[in-house]
GROMACS .gro file of C-alpha atoms in nm:
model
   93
    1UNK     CA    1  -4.157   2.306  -3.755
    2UNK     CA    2  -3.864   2.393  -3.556
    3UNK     CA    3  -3.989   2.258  -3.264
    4UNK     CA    4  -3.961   1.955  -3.408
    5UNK     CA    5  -3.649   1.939  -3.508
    6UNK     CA    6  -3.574   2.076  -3.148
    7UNK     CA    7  -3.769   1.758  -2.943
    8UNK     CA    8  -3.577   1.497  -3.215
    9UNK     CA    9  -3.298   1.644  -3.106
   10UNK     CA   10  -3.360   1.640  -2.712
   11UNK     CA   11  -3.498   1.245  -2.741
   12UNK     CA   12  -3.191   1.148  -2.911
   13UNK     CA   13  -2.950   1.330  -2.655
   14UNK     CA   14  -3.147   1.174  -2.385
   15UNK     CA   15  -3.173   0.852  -2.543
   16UNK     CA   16  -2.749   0.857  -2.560
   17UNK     CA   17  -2.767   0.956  -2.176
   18UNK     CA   18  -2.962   0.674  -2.099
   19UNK     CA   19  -2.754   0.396  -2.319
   20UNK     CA   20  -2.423   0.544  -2.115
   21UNK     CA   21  -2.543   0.519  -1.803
   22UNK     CA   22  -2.737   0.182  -1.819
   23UNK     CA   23  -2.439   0.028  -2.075
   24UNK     CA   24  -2.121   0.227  -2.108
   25UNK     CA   25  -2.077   0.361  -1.760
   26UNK     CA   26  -2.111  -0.001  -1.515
   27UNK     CA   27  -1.859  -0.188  -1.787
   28UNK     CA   28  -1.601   0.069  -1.788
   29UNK     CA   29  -1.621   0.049  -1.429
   30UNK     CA   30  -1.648  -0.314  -1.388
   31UNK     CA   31  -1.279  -0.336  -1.658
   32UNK     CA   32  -1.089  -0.078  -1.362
   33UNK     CA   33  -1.214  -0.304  -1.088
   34UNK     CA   34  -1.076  -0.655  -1.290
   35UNK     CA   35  -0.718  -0.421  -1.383
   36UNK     CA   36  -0.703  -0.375  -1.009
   37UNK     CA   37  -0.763  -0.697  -0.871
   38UNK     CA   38  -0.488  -0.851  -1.152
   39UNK     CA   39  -0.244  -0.573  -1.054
   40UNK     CA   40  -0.260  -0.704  -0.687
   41UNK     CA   41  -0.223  -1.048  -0.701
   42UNK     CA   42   0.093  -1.223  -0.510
   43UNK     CA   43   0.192  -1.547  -0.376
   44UNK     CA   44  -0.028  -1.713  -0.196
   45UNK     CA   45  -0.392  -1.598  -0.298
   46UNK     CA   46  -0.667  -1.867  -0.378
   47UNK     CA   47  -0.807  -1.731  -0.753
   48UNK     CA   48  -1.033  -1.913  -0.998
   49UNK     CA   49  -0.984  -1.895  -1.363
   50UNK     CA   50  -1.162  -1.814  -1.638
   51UNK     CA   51  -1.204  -2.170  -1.719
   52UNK     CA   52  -1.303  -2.294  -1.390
   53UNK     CA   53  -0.929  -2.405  -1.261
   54UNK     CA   54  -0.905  -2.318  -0.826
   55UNK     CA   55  -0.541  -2.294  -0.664
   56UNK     CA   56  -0.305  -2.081  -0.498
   57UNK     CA   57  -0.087  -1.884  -0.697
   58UNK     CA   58   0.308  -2.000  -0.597
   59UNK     CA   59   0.477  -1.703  -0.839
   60UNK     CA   60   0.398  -1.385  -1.001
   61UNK     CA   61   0.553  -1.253  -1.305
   62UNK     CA   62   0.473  -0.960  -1.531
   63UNK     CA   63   0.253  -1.066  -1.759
   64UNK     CA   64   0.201  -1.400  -1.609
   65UNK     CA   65   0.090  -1.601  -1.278
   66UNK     CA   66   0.221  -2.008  -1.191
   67UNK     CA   67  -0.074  -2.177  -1.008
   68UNK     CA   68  -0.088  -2.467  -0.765
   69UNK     CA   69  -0.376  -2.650  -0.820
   70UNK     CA   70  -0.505  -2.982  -0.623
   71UNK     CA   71  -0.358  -3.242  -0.396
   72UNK     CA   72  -0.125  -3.347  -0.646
   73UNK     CA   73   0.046  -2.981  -0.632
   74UNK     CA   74   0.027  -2.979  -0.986
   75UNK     CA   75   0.172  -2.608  -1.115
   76UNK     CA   76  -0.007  -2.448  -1.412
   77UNK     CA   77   0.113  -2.113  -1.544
   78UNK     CA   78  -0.172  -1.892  -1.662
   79UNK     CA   79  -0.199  -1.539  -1.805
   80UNK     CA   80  -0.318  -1.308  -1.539
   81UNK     CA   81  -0.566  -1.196  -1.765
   82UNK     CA   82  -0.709  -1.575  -1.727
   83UNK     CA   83  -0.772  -1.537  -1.402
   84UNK     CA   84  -1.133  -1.472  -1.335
   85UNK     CA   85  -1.153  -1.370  -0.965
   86UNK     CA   86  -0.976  -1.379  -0.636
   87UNK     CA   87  -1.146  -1.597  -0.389
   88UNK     CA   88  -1.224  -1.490  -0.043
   89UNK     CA   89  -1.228  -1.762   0.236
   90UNK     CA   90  -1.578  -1.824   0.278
   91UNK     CA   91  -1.535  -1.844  -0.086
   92UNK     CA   92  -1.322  -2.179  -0.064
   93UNK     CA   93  -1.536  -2.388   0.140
   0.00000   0.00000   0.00000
């Protein structure tokens, strides 16, 4: 009988192990990467939105980021948690 009790108890424990290292583990990673990536953005990187929107950011602020956007030179301002990634050059073409 108290073996039992002893392999539930092993199953679950490994069954949390897996779930944090398959789940938990990559998203809490992937959040520090995104956090760094907003925390270095200045004037002049090419970033995509959230929503799709591609420019070149033309000001920074704290909580906030003006983009330049198309031919036109139109100037959107965006929270920086809006933007979705920073675009490399091959990225671009």
């Amino acid at each position: 009988m108290p073996t039992d009790i002893i392999t539930t108890v092993v199953m679950m424990v490994v069954v949390i192990g897996v779930f944090y290292f398959l789940m938990i583990r990559p998203e809490s990673k992937r959040k520090k990467e995104t956090q760094k990536m907003l925390s270095e953005l200045s004037v002049g990187d090419q970033v995509t939105t959230i929503g799709g929107i591609r420019g070149t950011i033309c000001a920074v602020k704290e909580d906030t980021v003006v983009i330049e956007s198309g031919a036109d030179r139109v100037r959107i301002e965006f929270n920086k948690s809006a933007i979705g990634s920073k675009n490399t050059a091959s990225q671009t073409k």
